Amino acid sequence: MLRQARNFMLEKGFWSERTAELGEVAALVRRMRPMQSSIPLRRLGGANGGGYLIPDDLEGIKACISPGVWIECTFDEAVADLGLDVLIADAAADGPPARHDRFTFTKKSVDSFTGDDRITMDDLCRNIRPGEDLLLDMDIEGAEYRVLSAISDDLLSRFRIMTIEFHHLGNMHTPFGLSEIGGVFDRLLRTHNIVHIHPNNSLTAVSRGGIAIPPVMEFTFLRRDRGSFTPSTGPFPHPLDATTEPHLPEVVLPACWYAN
């Protein structure tokens, strides 16, 4: 509860604790800037919150791992229609909101440990044949940091493409948040590049010292061996992007995330 209150205050721009050094925050933002890939992006899923931009590089991927159930699953349906098996997991749901022959549901939430209603990413993927490439589509409301910290190097390297909604990014302005978020991203960026960022428009950016951080953003990653990469200059939003909340104005990616 205390952490939820703290996150709420930060996302509204109120600082109730010591702030991180601006230079360190700026350095992390620079490391998190998107790259332009030699593989073009395509949109899969619904027109708004259920759709994501991913590289058009799905051939040969065996399965999509999809922790977290929402009110719709059009992205999962789209990749299933393309021939991928989809593993969906969420302890708070009785199943996905739609049915598909390629869906497999586990009534457990992906976490950093396996227990009664929890399962690690490695245990969830244990029955997939070793060595096969995977797609990760994850929106688990803030648990992504501990899940990604716990995933094995072997499994992480098998995710050719990852689309992840990251929450509480405004915490980068605090020492703890900078360490936690920076540690996760630095690990991911050893094997993958960020190829797309789209802010969720349900919250406005948290700004301090000229560094504006949208609290919730969708990041798309492509494994480094899958193409060539150059720093991206936009456009932002991408022509295929759509607002997460159609009744609210778009939150445009701040220039500090891509411009020198």
PDB file of C-alpha atoms in Angstrom, residues 162-166 196-198 217-221:
ATOM      1  CA  MET A 162       9.459  -8.628 -26.642  1.00  0.00           C
ATOM      2  CA  THR A 163       6.671  -6.113 -26.201  1.00  0.00           C
ATOM      3  CA  ILE A 164       6.387  -5.056 -22.566  1.00  0.00           C
ATOM      4  CA  GLU A 165       4.354  -2.358 -20.853  1.00  0.00           C
ATOM      5  CA  PHE A 166       6.550  -0.796 -18.163  1.00  0.00           C
ATOM      6  CA  HIS A 196       9.793   1.236 -30.469  1.00  0.00           C
ATOM      7  CA  ILE A 197       8.388   3.213 -27.535  1.00  0.00           C
ATOM      8  CA  HIS A 198       4.806   4.376 -27.151  1.00  0.00           C
ATOM      9  CA  MET A 217       5.134   3.160 -21.759  1.00  0.00           C
ATOM     10  CA  GLU A 218       5.061   0.229 -24.165  1.00  0.00           C
ATOM     11  CA  PHE A 219       8.552  -0.869 -25.213  1.00  0.00           C
ATOM     12  CA  THR A 220       9.253  -3.191 -28.122  1.00  0.00           C
ATOM     13  CA  PHE A 221      12.581  -5.049 -28.170  1.00  0.00           C
TER      14      PHE A 221
END
